């Protein structure tokens, strides 16, 4: 996106990102003073250059409840903290966002909870984020709102500032109309999203689901990707478009780390620590019920039971980063996964080898790339996932091009990485056969598949994603509607 530097007040900005969290983490230096460090995520990597070139600001929560801090600068980004109380975190974030919307949008793998007080707080907090963005937006500024926690913000911005160019990106799946229809306040959510000029989704199927919901539940006219939005009096107000813009990764950073002698040495060390098995299988996930971790572990255990794999020949490393540990369904999942791991290891471990190395930790990206390099096979068995960037990071890390990706067809990455071994993770027998096929795949075939997938990842990185979205946001919606 190319813009001319503005000449307006230094307290207003031409490009604004609105997200649940700020793109920085707080730490304490050697003298005990608090400092801020840029977060390593791909979203920050993609948007920081746009912000630096276009007089940008980022609106979000700084991560600590019951604390108000003033706006501040970090590098070339202006950061505007939005305060959240303990009750806000409990009801807006843990409640409506992650116990109502998250399970509903992930095909009701776990039953959503519906509480009117959660909705009231979600609305209140969304208004707070919208107000913060409105106050600092320059005339005709571009505002890009991120993800399911802030679905009401686009319409709130449009009411307050109709001059703005408003984008929204949904990082998680969007459910079919039959599932979305269960949501109380469904009309308000759809109206909130339709405040955006452009709504981005990970997959075309997600965009199609949204358009069907708009047509069925709101009665708006839909032509191709364009929604003709009307007010309560039946008068047209604007055109909102829904498009697929699949997110990607900071590909070059992963490649550079994979070439690092320090990371390469760590990869060799990890393999020795595992007892130098013939095949290392890897799972990397947040400990979330959408990721299919239990299905993966069960399949691996059955392969050991049946003698199709053996300890020493194969080892499964499962990284399960802690996630939402105060939510009951996540506590139950942890108990289930750790129970499965304990049983399988108890039955199959030897004195020199472990069947499953289970790691309930978060790791820096350098350690993750080393693990990717060790893994002969990676298992991405999500039951439902917006994208799954682990699959793309693994492909980027395979400089030798011989790793094998086993990938759920229910992850957004399956649309781009068609040369993975695609599986239905609900079918344990199918998953078991895919694991054996991956372990036994000839090197020539593995190389061919990985070369094709790496070519895609190299050409479609996270910077390309942001540029493509912002370019589409500036298009005239009255042209080429179909």
CSV table of C-alpha atoms in Angstrom, one decimal:
chain,number,residue,atom,x,y,z
A,1,UNK,CA,0.0,0.0,0.0
A,2,UNK,CA,1.5,3.4,-1.0
A,3,UNK,CA,0.4,6.6,0.7
A,4,UNK,CA,1.8,10.0,1.0
A,5,UNK,CA,3.0,11.1,4.4
A,6,UNK,CA,0.3,13.1,6.1
A,7,UNK,CA,0.6,16.7,7.2
A,8,UNK,CA,-2.1,16.4,9.9
A,9,UNK,CA,-1.6,16.5,13.7
A,10,UNK,CA,1.1,14.2,15.1
A,11,UNK,CA,-1.6,12.7,17.3
A,12,UNK,CA,-3.5,11.2,14.3
A,13,UNK,CA,-2.4,8.4,12.0
A,14,UNK,CA,-3.0,7.3,8.4
A,15,UNK,CA,-2.8,3.5,9.1
A,16,UNK,CA,-4.1,1.9,12.2
A,17,UNK,CA,-4.2,-1.8,13.3
A,18,UNK,CA,-6.8,-2.7,15.9
A,19,UNK,CA,-6.1,-6.1,17.6
A,20,UNK,CA,-6.8,-7.7,21.0
A,21,UNK,CA,-3.1,-7.5,21.9
A,22,UNK,CA,-0.4,-5.0,21.3
A,23,UNK,CA,2.6,-6.2,19.2
A,24,UNK,CA,5.0,-6.0,22.2
A,25,UNK,CA,5.8,-8.0,25.3
A,26,UNK,CA,6.9,-6.4,28.6
A,27,UNK,CA,10.1,-7.6,30.3
A,28,UNK,CA,12.4,-6.3,33.0
A,29,UNK,CA,16.0,-5.2,32.4
A,30,UNK,CA,19.0,-5.9,34.6
A,31,UNK,CA,18.2,-2.8,36.7
A,32,UNK,CA,14.7,-3.9,37.3
A,33,UNK,CA,13.1,-1.4,34.9
A,34,UNK,CA,10.2,-2.4,32.7
A,35,UNK,CA,11.0,-2.5,28.9
A,36,UNK,CA,9.0,-3.5,25.8
A,37,UNK,CA,10.2,-5.8,23.1
A,38,UNK,CA,8.5,-6.4,19.8
A,39,UNK,CA,6.6,-9.7,19.6
A,40,UNK,CA,7.9,-12.3,17.2
A,41,UNK,CA,4.6,-13.2,15.5
A,42,UNK,CA,4.0,-13.2,11.8
A,43,UNK,CA,1.3,-10.5,12.0
A,44,UNK,CA,3.7,-8.1,13.6
A,45,UNK,CA,6.3,-8.9,10.9
A,46,UNK,CA,3.8,-8.3,8.1
A,47,UNK,CA,2.4,-5.0,9.4
A,48,UNK,CA,5.3,-3.3,11.0
A,49,UNK,CA,6.8,-2.1,7.7
A,50,UNK,CA,3.4,-0.9,6.5
A,51,UNK,CA,3.0,1.1,9.7
A,52,UNK,CA,6.5,2.6,9.5
A,53,UNK,CA,5.9,3.7,5.9
A,54,UNK,CA,2.5,5.1,6.4
A,55,UNK,CA,2.4,6.9,9.8
A,56,UNK,CA,0.9,4.0,11.6
A,57,UNK,CA,-0.4,3.2,15.1
A,58,UNK,CA,-1.5,-0.1,16.8
A,59,UNK,CA,-4.4,-0.2,19.2
A,60,UNK,CA,-4.6,-3.2,21.6
A,61,UNK,CA,-4.4,-4.5,25.2
A,62,UNK,CA,-1.0,-4.6,26.7
A,63,UNK,CA,-1.6,-7.8,28.6
A,64,UNK,CA,-1.9,-6.8,32.2
A,65,UNK,CA,-5.4,-6.3,33.7
A,66,UNK,CA,-6.4,-3.4,36.0
A,67,UNK,CA,-3.6,-1.2,34.7
A,68,UNK,CA,-3.8,1.9,32.6
A,69,UNK,CA,-0.7,3.1,30.7
A,70,UNK,CA,-0.3,6.0,28.3
A,71,UNK,CA,0.3,5.6,24.6
A,72,UNK,CA,4.0,5.1,23.8
A,73,UNK,CA,6.3,4.5,20.9
A,74,UNK,CA,8.3,1.3,20.3
A,75,UNK,CA,10.6,1.4,17.3
A,76,UNK,CA,8.7,3.2,14.5
A,77,UNK,CA,5.3,2.1,15.9
A,78,UNK,CA,2.9,4.2,18.0
A,79,UNK,CA,1.1,2.0,20.5
A,80,UNK,CA,-2.2,2.8,22.1
A,81,UNK,CA,-3.0,0.6,25.0
A,82,UNK,CA,-6.7,-0.3,25.7
A,83,UNK,CA,-7.2,-1.1,29.4
A,84,UNK,CA,-9.0,-4.2,30.5
A,85,UNK,CA,-10.1,-5.1,34.0
A,86,UNK,CA,-10.2,-8.6,35.5
A,87,UNK,CA,-13.9,-8.7,34.7
A,88,UNK,CA,-13.3,-7.7,31.1
A,89,UNK,CA,-10.8,-10.5,30.7
A,90,UNK,CA,-13.1,-13.0,32.3
A,91,UNK,CA,-16.3,-12.1,30.4
A,92,UNK,CA,-15.1,-10.5,27.1
A,93,UNK,CA,-12.0,-12.6,26.5
A,94,UNK,CA,-12.3,-15.9,28.3
A,95,UNK,CA,-16.1,-15.8,28.2
A,96,UNK,CA,-17.7,-14.6,25.0
A,97,UNK,CA,-14.6,-14.7,22.8
A,98,UNK,CA,-13.2,-18.1,23.9
A,99,UNK,CA,-16.1,-20.0,25.5
A,100,UNK,CA,-18.8,-18.8,23.1
A,101,UNK,CA,-17.3,-17.8,19.7
A,102,UNK,CA,-14.2,-20.0,19.6
A,103,UNK,CA,-16.0,-23.4,19.9
A,104,UNK,CA,-18.9,-22.2,17.7
A,105,UNK,CA,-16.6,-21.1,15.0
A,106,UNK,CA,-14.7,-24.4,15.2
A,107,UNK,CA,-17.7,-26.5,14.4
A,108,UNK,CA,-18.9,-27.1,18.0
A,109,UNK,CA,-16.1,-29.6,18.8
A,110,UNK,CA,-16.9,-28.5,22.4
A,111,UNK,CA,-20.3,-27.0,23.2
A,112,UNK,CA,-20.4,-23.2,23.3
A,113,UNK,CA,-21.6,-21.4,26.4
A,114,UNK,CA,-24.1,-18.6,26.1
A,115,UNK,CA,-24.4,-15.9,28.8
A,116,UNK,CA,-26.0,-12.5,28.3
A,117,UNK,CA,-23.5,-10.9,30.7
A,118,UNK,CA,-20.7,-12.1,28.5
A,119,UNK,CA,-22.3,-10.5,25.4
A,120,UNK,CA,-22.8,-7.2,27.3
A,121,UNK,CA,-19.2,-7.1,28.2
A,122,UNK,CA,-18.1,-8.1,24.7
A,123,UNK,CA,-20.1,-5.1,23.3
A,124,UNK,CA,-18.7,-2.7,25.9
A,125,UNK,CA,-15.1,-3.7,25.2
A,126,UNK,CA,-15.5,-3.6,21.5
A,127,UNK,CA,-16.8,0.0,21.9
A,128,UNK,CA,-13.7,0.8,23.9
A,129,UNK,CA,-11.4,-0.4,21.1
A,130,UNK,CA,-13.4,1.4,18.5
A,131,UNK,CA,-13.3,4.7,20.4
A,132,UNK,CA,-9.5,4.4,20.8
A,133,UNK,CA,-9.1,3.9,17.1
A,134,UNK,CA,-11.5,6.7,16.2
A,135,UNK,CA,-9.7,9.3,18.3
A,136,UNK,CA,-6.3,8.8,16.5
A,137,UNK,CA,-7.5,8.2,12.9
A,138,UNK,CA,-6.5,10.8,10.4
A,139,UNK,CA,-9.1,11.9,7.8
A,140,UNK,CA,-9.6,9.0,5.3
A,141,UNK,CA,-7.2,6.7,7.3
A,142,UNK,CA,-7.1,3.0,6.8
A,143,UNK,CA,-8.1,0.9,9.8
A,144,UNK,CA,-7.5,-2.8,9.8
A,145,UNK,CA,-9.3,-4.7,12.6
A,146,UNK,CA,-8.0,-8.2,13.5
A,147,UNK,CA,-10.0,-11.3,14.5
A,148,UNK,CA,-13.0,-12.7,16.3
A,149,UNK,CA,-12.6,-10.8,19.6
A,150,UNK,CA,-13.4,-7.5,17.8
A,151,UNK,CA,-16.2,-8.3,15.3
A,152,UNK,CA,-18.4,-5.3,16.4
A,153,UNK,CA,-15.6,-2.8,15.8
A,154,UNK,CA,-16.0,-2.3,12.0
A,155,UNK,CA,-19.6,-1.1,12.3
A,156,UNK,CA,-18.8,1.1,15.3
A,157,UNK,CA,-16.0,2.8,13.3
A,158,UNK,CA,-18.3,3.3,10.3
A,159,UNK,CA,-20.9,5.0,12.4
A,160,UNK,CA,-18.4,7.3,14.1
A,161,UNK,CA,-16.1,7.9,11.1
A,162,UNK,CA,-17.7,7.1,7.7
A,163,UNK,CA,-14.6,8.6,6.0
A,164,UNK,CA,-12.4,5.7,7.1
A,165,UNK,CA,-11.3,2.7,4.9
A,166,UNK,CA,-12.1,-0.2,7.1
A,167,UNK,CA,-10.8,-3.7,6.8
A,168,UNK,CA,-11.3,-6.8,9.0
A,169,UNK,CA,-9.5,-10.1,9.0
A,170,UNK,CA,-10.9,-13.3,10.6
A,171,UNK,CA,-8.0,-15.5,11.6
A,172,UNK,CA,-10.1,-18.5,12.6
A,173,UNK,CA,-12.7,-20.4,10.6
A,174,UNK,CA,-16.2,-19.0,9.9
A,175,UNK,CA,-18.9,-21.6,10.5
A,176,UNK,CA,-21.6,-22.8,8.1
A,177,UNK,CA,-25.0,-21.0,8.4
A,178,UNK,CA,-26.5,-24.0,10.2
A,179,UNK,CA,-24.0,-23.6,13.0
A,180,UNK,CA,-23.7,-19.9,13.1
A,181,UNK,CA,-27.5,-19.6,13.4
A,182,UNK,CA,-27.3,-21.0,16.9
A,183,UNK,CA,-25.5,-17.8,18.1
A,184,UNK,CA,-27.6,-15.4,20.2
A,185,UNK,CA,-27.0,-11.9,18.9
A,186,UNK,CA,-26.1,-13.4,15.5
A,187,UNK,CA,-27.5,-10.4,13.7
A,188,UNK,CA,-25.4,-7.9,15.7
A,189,UNK,CA,-22.2,-9.9,14.9
A,190,UNK,CA,-23.0,-9.9,11.1
A,191,UNK,CA,-23.9,-6.2,11.2
A,192,UNK,CA,-20.6,-5.5,13.0
A,193,UNK,CA,-18.6,-7.3,10.4
A,194,UNK,CA,-20.5,-5.7,7.5
A,195,UNK,CA,-19.2,-2.3,8.7
A,196,UNK,CA,-16.0,-3.2,7.0
A,197,UNK,CA,-15.3,-2.4,3.3
A,198,UNK,CA,-13.4,-5.7,3.1
A,199,UNK,CA,-13.7,-8.8,5.3
A,200,UNK,CA,-10.9,-11.3,4.8
A,201,UNK,CA,-11.0,-15.0,5.6
A,202,UNK,CA,-8.5,-17.8,5.5
A,203,UNK,CA,-10.3,-20.0,3.0
A,204,UNK,CA,-12.9,-19.4,0.2
A,205,UNK,CA,-15.2,-21.8,2.1
A,206,UNK,CA,-15.1,-19.4,5.1
A,207,UNK,CA,-16.0,-16.4,2.9
A,208,UNK,CA,-18.8,-18.5,1.3
A,209,UNK,CA,-20.1,-19.4,4.8
A,210,UNK,CA,-20.2,-15.8,5.8
A,211,UNK,CA,-22.0,-14.7,2.6
A,212,UNK,CA,-24.7,-17.4,3.1
A,213,UNK,CA,-25.2,-16.2,6.7
A,214,UNK,CA,-25.6,-12.6,5.5
A,215,UNK,CA,-28.1,-13.6,2.8
A,216,UNK,CA,-30.1,-16.0,5.0
A,217,UNK,CA,-30.0,-14.2,8.4
A,218,UNK,CA,-29.9,-10.5,7.3
A,219,UNK,CA,-31.5,-10.5,3.9
A,220,UNK,CA,-28.9,-8.4,2.2
A,221,UNK,CA,-28.4,-8.7,-1.6
A,222,UNK,CA,-25.2,-10.7,-2.3
A,223,UNK,CA,-23.6,-10.5,-5.8
A,224,UNK,CA,-20.4,-12.6,-6.0
A,225,UNK,CA,-18.2,-11.4,-3.1
A,226,UNK,CA,-20.1,-8.1,-2.7
A,227,UNK,CA,-22.8,-7.5,-0.1
A,228,UNK,CA,-25.1,-4.5,-0.7
A,229,UNK,CA,-25.8,-3.3,2.8
A,230,UNK,CA,-29.0,-1.4,3.7
A,231,UNK,CA,-30.0,0.6,6.8
A,232,UNK,CA,-33.2,0.0,8.8
A,233,UNK,CA,-35.1,2.2,6.5
A,234,UNK,CA,-34.2,0.1,3.5
A,235,UNK,CA,-31.7,2.6,2.0
A,236,UNK,CA,-28.4,1.5,0.6
A,237,UNK,CA,-25.4,2.5,2.7
A,238,UNK,CA,-22.3,0.8,1.3
A,239,UNK,CA,-20.9,-2.3,-0.3
A,240,UNK,CA,-19.0,-4.8,1.9
A,241,UNK,CA,-16.9,-7.5,0.2
A,242,UNK,CA,-15.9,-10.9,1.6
A,243,UNK,CA,-12.7,-12.5,0.2
A,244,UNK,CA,-10.2,-15.2,0.9
A,245,UNK,CA,-6.8,-13.9,1.8
A,246,UNK,CA,-4.9,-16.9,3.4
A,247,UNK,CA,-2.3,-15.7,5.8
A,248,UNK,CA,1.3,-17.0,5.7
A,249,UNK,CA,4.6,-16.8,7.6
A,250,UNK,CA,7.8,-14.8,7.7
A,251,UNK,CA,9.4,-17.4,5.4
A,252,UNK,CA,12.8,-15.8,5.1
A,253,UNK,CA,13.3,-15.7,8.9
A,254,UNK,CA,12.6,-19.5,9.1
A,255,UNK,CA,14.9,-20.2,6.2
A,256,UNK,CA,17.7,-18.0,7.8
A,257,UNK,CA,17.3,-19.8,11.1
A,258,UNK,CA,17.5,-23.2,9.4
A,259,UNK,CA,20.8,-22.2,7.9
A,260,UNK,CA,22.2,-21.0,11.2
A,261,UNK,CA,25.1,-23.1,12.4
A,262,UNK,CA,23.8,-22.7,16.0
A,263,UNK,CA,20.4,-24.0,15.1
A,264,UNK,CA,21.8,-26.8,13.1
A,265,UNK,CA,24.0,-27.8,16.0
A,266,UNK,CA,21.0,-27.7,18.3
A,267,UNK,CA,19.1,-30.0,15.9
A,268,UNK,CA,21.8,-32.6,16.0
A,269,UNK,CA,21.9,-32.3,19.8
A,270,UNK,CA,18.1,-32.9,20.0
A,271,UNK,CA,18.3,-36.0,17.9
A,272,UNK,CA,21.1,-37.4,20.1
A,273,UNK,CA,19.0,-36.7,23.2
A,274,UNK,CA,16.1,-38.7,21.7
A,275,UNK,CA,18.4,-41.7,21.3
A,276,UNK,CA,18.9,-41.3,17.5
A,277,UNK,CA,15.7,-43.0,16.4
A,278,UNK,CA,15.3,-43.9,12.8
A,279,UNK,CA,12.3,-41.6,12.4
A,280,UNK,CA,11.3,-38.6,14.5
A,281,UNK,CA,7.6,-37.7,14.3
A,282,UNK,CA,6.6,-34.2,15.6
A,283,UNK,CA,3.5,-32.5,16.7
A,284,UNK,CA,3.5,-28.8,17.6
A,285,UNK,CA,0.3,-27.2,18.9
A,286,UNK,CA,-1.3,-25.1,21.5
A,287,UNK,CA,-3.0,-27.4,23.9
A,288,UNK,CA,-6.4,-26.9,22.3
A,289,UNK,CA,-9.2,-29.2,21.6
A,290,UNK,CA,-9.3,-28.1,18.0
A,291,UNK,CA,-5.8,-29.4,17.2
A,292,UNK,CA,-6.5,-33.2,17.3
A,293,UNK,CA,-3.7,-33.9,19.7
A,294,UNK,CA,-5.5,-36.8,21.3
A,295,UNK,CA,-6.4,-38.4,17.9
A,296,UNK,CA,-2.7,-38.2,16.9
A,297,UNK,CA,-1.4,-39.8,20.1
A,298,UNK,CA,-4.0,-42.5,20.0
A,299,UNK,CA,-3.1,-43.3,16.4
A,300,UNK,CA,0.6,-43.5,17.2
A,301,UNK,CA,-0.1,-45.7,20.3
A,302,UNK,CA,-2.2,-48.1,18.2
A,303,UNK,CA,0.6,-48.4,15.6
A,304,UNK,CA,3.0,-49.4,18.5
A,305,UNK,CA,0.4,-51.9,19.8
A,306,UNK,CA,0.1,-53.5,16.3
A,307,UNK,CA,3.8,-53.6,15.7
A,308,UNK,CA,3.6,-51.4,12.6
A,309,UNK,CA,6.0,-49.1,14.4
A,310,UNK,CA,8.3,-49.8,17.3
A,311,UNK,CA,10.1,-47.7,20.0
A,312,UNK,CA,13.6,-47.0,18.9
A,313,UNK,CA,12.6,-47.1,15.3
A,314,UNK,CA,10.1,-44.2,15.8
A,315,UNK,CA,9.7,-41.5,18.4
A,316,UNK,CA,6.9,-39.0,18.7
A,317,UNK,CA,7.8,-35.6,20.1
A,318,UNK,CA,4.7,-33.6,21.1
A,319,UNK,CA,5.0,-30.0,22.0
A,320,UNK,CA,1.8,-28.8,23.6
A,321,UNK,CA,2.1,-25.1,24.6
A,322,UNK,CA,0.0,-24.1,27.6
A,323,UNK,CA,-3.3,-22.5,26.6
A,324,UNK,CA,-6.3,-21.0,28.5
A,325,UNK,CA,-5.5,-23.0,31.6
A,326,UNK,CA,-8.4,-21.6,33.6
A,327,UNK,CA,-11.0,-22.9,31.1
A,328,UNK,CA,-12.6,-26.2,32.1
A,329,UNK,CA,-12.5,-27.8,28.6
A,330,UNK,CA,-8.8,-27.1,28.4
A,331,UNK,CA,-8.1,-28.6,31.8
A,332,UNK,CA,-10.0,-31.8,30.7
A,333,UNK,CA,-8.0,-32.0,27.5
A,334,UNK,CA,-4.7,-31.8,29.4
A,335,UNK,CA,-5.7,-34.6,31.7
A,336,UNK,CA,-6.8,-36.7,28.7
A,337,UNK,CA,-3.6,-36.1,26.7
A,338,UNK,CA,-1.3,-36.7,29.6
A,339,UNK,CA,-3.2,-39.8,30.5
A,340,UNK,CA,-2.7,-41.2,27.0
A,341,UNK,CA,1.0,-40.3,27.0
A,342,UNK,CA,1.5,-42.0,30.3
A,343,UNK,CA,-0.3,-45.2,29.3
A,344,UNK,CA,1.6,-45.5,26.0
A,345,UNK,CA,5.0,-44.8,27.5
A,346,UNK,CA,4.3,-47.2,30.3
A,347,UNK,CA,3.5,-50.0,27.9
A,348,UNK,CA,6.1,-49.3,25.2
A,349,UNK,CA,9.2,-47.5,26.7
A,350,UNK,CA,12.5,-49.2,26.9
A,351,UNK,CA,15.5,-48.3,29.1
A,352,UNK,CA,17.1,-46.5,26.2
A,353,UNK,CA,14.1,-45.1,24.3
A,354,UNK,CA,10.9,-43.3,25.0
A,355,UNK,CA,7.8,-43.7,22.8
A,356,UNK,CA,6.4,-40.2,23.2
A,357,UNK,CA,8.4,-37.2,24.4
A,358,UNK,CA,5.7,-34.9,25.7
A,359,UNK,CA,6.7,-31.2,26.3
A,360,UNK,CA,4.1,-29.0,27.9
A,361,UNK,CA,6.1,-25.8,27.3
A,362,UNK,CA,6.4,-22.9,25.0
A,363,UNK,CA,9.7,-22.5,23.1
A,364,UNK,CA,11.5,-19.7,21.3
A,365,UNK,CA,11.4,-19.8,17.5
A,366,UNK,CA,15.1,-20.9,17.3
A,367,UNK,CA,14.3,-24.0,19.3
A,368,UNK,CA,11.2,-24.7,17.2
A,369,UNK,CA,13.1,-24.5,13.9
A,370,UNK,CA,15.7,-26.9,15.4
A,371,UNK,CA,12.8,-29.3,16.2
A,372,UNK,CA,11.4,-28.9,12.6
A,373,UNK,CA,14.8,-29.8,11.2
A,374,UNK,CA,15.0,-32.9,13.4
A,375,UNK,CA,11.5,-34.1,12.4
A,376,UNK,CA,11.3,-36.6,9.5
A,377,UNK,CA,7.5,-36.4,9.7
A,378,UNK,CA,5.3,-33.7,11.1
A,379,UNK,CA,1.7,-34.4,12.1
A,380,UNK,CA,-0.8,-31.6,11.7
A,381,UNK,CA,-4.0,-33.2,12.6
A,382,UNK,CA,-6.3,-30.3,13.5
A,383,UNK,CA,-10.0,-31.1,13.7
A,384,UNK,CA,-10.7,-27.6,12.5
A,385,UNK,CA,-8.2,-24.8,12.0
A,386,UNK,CA,-8.3,-21.4,10.3
A,387,UNK,CA,-4.8,-21.8,8.7
A,388,UNK,CA,-2.2,-23.6,10.9
A,389,UNK,CA,1.1,-21.8,10.4
A,390,UNK,CA,3.1,-24.7,11.9
A,391,UNK,CA,2.6,-26.6,8.7
A,392,UNK,CA,4.1,-23.7,6.7
A,393,UNK,CA,6.9,-23.2,9.1
A,394,UNK,CA,7.9,-26.8,8.8
A,395,UNK,CA,7.9,-26.6,5.0
A,396,UNK,CA,10.1,-23.5,5.1
A,397,UNK,CA,12.6,-25.1,7.4
A,398,UNK,CA,13.2,-28.2,5.2
A,399,UNK,CA,16.2,-27.0,3.4
A,400,UNK,CA,17.1,-30.6,2.5
A,401,UNK,CA,13.6,-31.1,1.2
A,402,UNK,CA,13.1,-34.6,2.5
A,403,UNK,CA,10.6,-34.0,5.4
A,404,UNK,CA,7.1,-35.3,5.1
A,405,UNK,CA,4.0,-33.3,6.1
A,406,UNK,CA,0.9,-35.1,7.2
A,407,UNK,CA,-1.9,-32.5,7.1
A,408,UNK,CA,-5.5,-32.4,8.1
A,409,UNK,CA,-7.9,-31.5,5.3
A,410,UNK,CA,-9.7,-29.3,7.9
A,411,UNK,CA,-6.8,-26.9,8.3
A,412,UNK,CA,-6.7,-23.9,6.0
A,413,UNK,CA,-3.1,-24.8,5.0
A,414,UNK,CA,-4.5,-27.8,3.1
A,415,UNK,CA,-5.8,-25.5,0.4
A,416,UNK,CA,-2.2,-24.4,-0.5
A,417,UNK,CA,-0.1,-27.4,0.6
A,418,UNK,CA,-1.8,-29.9,-1.6
A,419,UNK,CA,1.3,-32.1,-1.9
A,420,UNK,CA,1.2,-33.0,1.8
A,421,UNK,CA,-0.4,-36.3,2.8
A,422,UNK,CA,-3.9,-35.1,3.4
A,423,UNK,CA,-5.9,-36.9,6.0
A,424,UNK,CA,-9.3,-36.9,7.9
A,425,UNK,CA,-8.1,-36.8,11.5
A,426,UNK,CA,-11.5,-38.1,12.7
A,427,UNK,CA,-10.7,-41.4,10.9
A,428,UNK,CA,-8.0,-43.0,13.2
A,429,UNK,CA,-7.4,-45.9,10.7
A,430,UNK,CA,-6.8,-43.3,7.9
A,431,UNK,CA,-4.5,-41.4,10.2
A,432,UNK,CA,-2.5,-44.5,11.1
A,433,UNK,CA,-2.1,-45.5,7.4
A,434,UNK,CA,-0.9,-41.9,6.6
A,435,UNK,CA,1.7,-42.1,9.4
A,436,UNK,CA,3.1,-45.3,8.1
A,437,UNK,CA,3.1,-44.0,4.5
A,438,UNK,CA,5.0,-40.9,5.7
A,439,UNK,CA,7.5,-43.0,7.6
A,440,UNK,CA,8.1,-45.3,4.6
A,441,UNK,CA,7.9,-42.7,1.9
A,442,UNK,CA,10.9,-43.0,-0.6
A,443,UNK,CA,13.2,-40.1,-0.4
A,444,UNK,CA,12.7,-39.1,-4.1
A,445,UNK,CA,8.9,-38.8,-3.6
A,446,UNK,CA,9.3,-36.8,-0.3
A,447,UNK,CA,11.7,-34.5,-2.1
A,448,UNK,CA,9.4,-33.9,-5.0
A,449,UNK,CA,6.5,-33.1,-2.7
A,450,UNK,CA,8.5,-30.8,-0.5
A,451,UNK,CA,10.0,-29.0,-3.4
A,452,UNK,CA,6.6,-28.0,-4.7
A,453,UNK,CA,5.3,-26.9,-1.3
A,454,UNK,CA,8.4,-24.9,-0.6
A,455,UNK,CA,8.0,-23.1,-3.9
A,456,UNK,CA,4.6,-22.0,-2.8
A,457,UNK,CA,5.7,-20.9,0.6
A,458,UNK,CA,8.6,-18.9,-0.8
A,459,UNK,CA,6.3,-16.9,-3.2
A,460,UNK,CA,3.4,-16.4,-0.7
A,461,UNK,CA,4.9,-15.1,2.5
A,462,UNK,CA,3.2,-13.0,5.2
A,463,UNK,CA,4.3,-9.7,3.6
A,464,UNK,CA,2.6,-10.7,0.3
A,465,UNK,CA,-0.5,-11.5,2.4
A,466,UNK,CA,-0.7,-8.0,3.9
A,467,UNK,CA,0.1,-6.2,0.6
A,468,UNK,CA,-2.6,-8.2,-1.2
A,469,UNK,CA,-5.3,-7.5,1.4
A,470,UNK,CA,-4.6,-3.8,1.6
A,471,UNK,CA,-4.5,-3.5,-2.1
A,472,UNK,CA,-7.9,-5.1,-2.4
A,473,UNK,CA,-9.2,-2.9,0.4
A,474,UNK,CA,-8.6,0.2,-1.7
A,475,UNK,CA,-10.4,-1.1,-4.7
A,476,UNK,CA,-13.6,0.5,-5.9
A,477,UNK,CA,-16.4,-1.9,-4.8
A,478,UNK,CA,-18.8,-0.8,-7.5
A,479,UNK,CA,-16.5,-2.2,-10.2
A,480,UNK,CA,-16.3,-6.0,-11.0
A,481,UNK,CA,-18.7,-6.9,-8.2
A,482,UNK,CA,-19.2,-10.4,-9.6
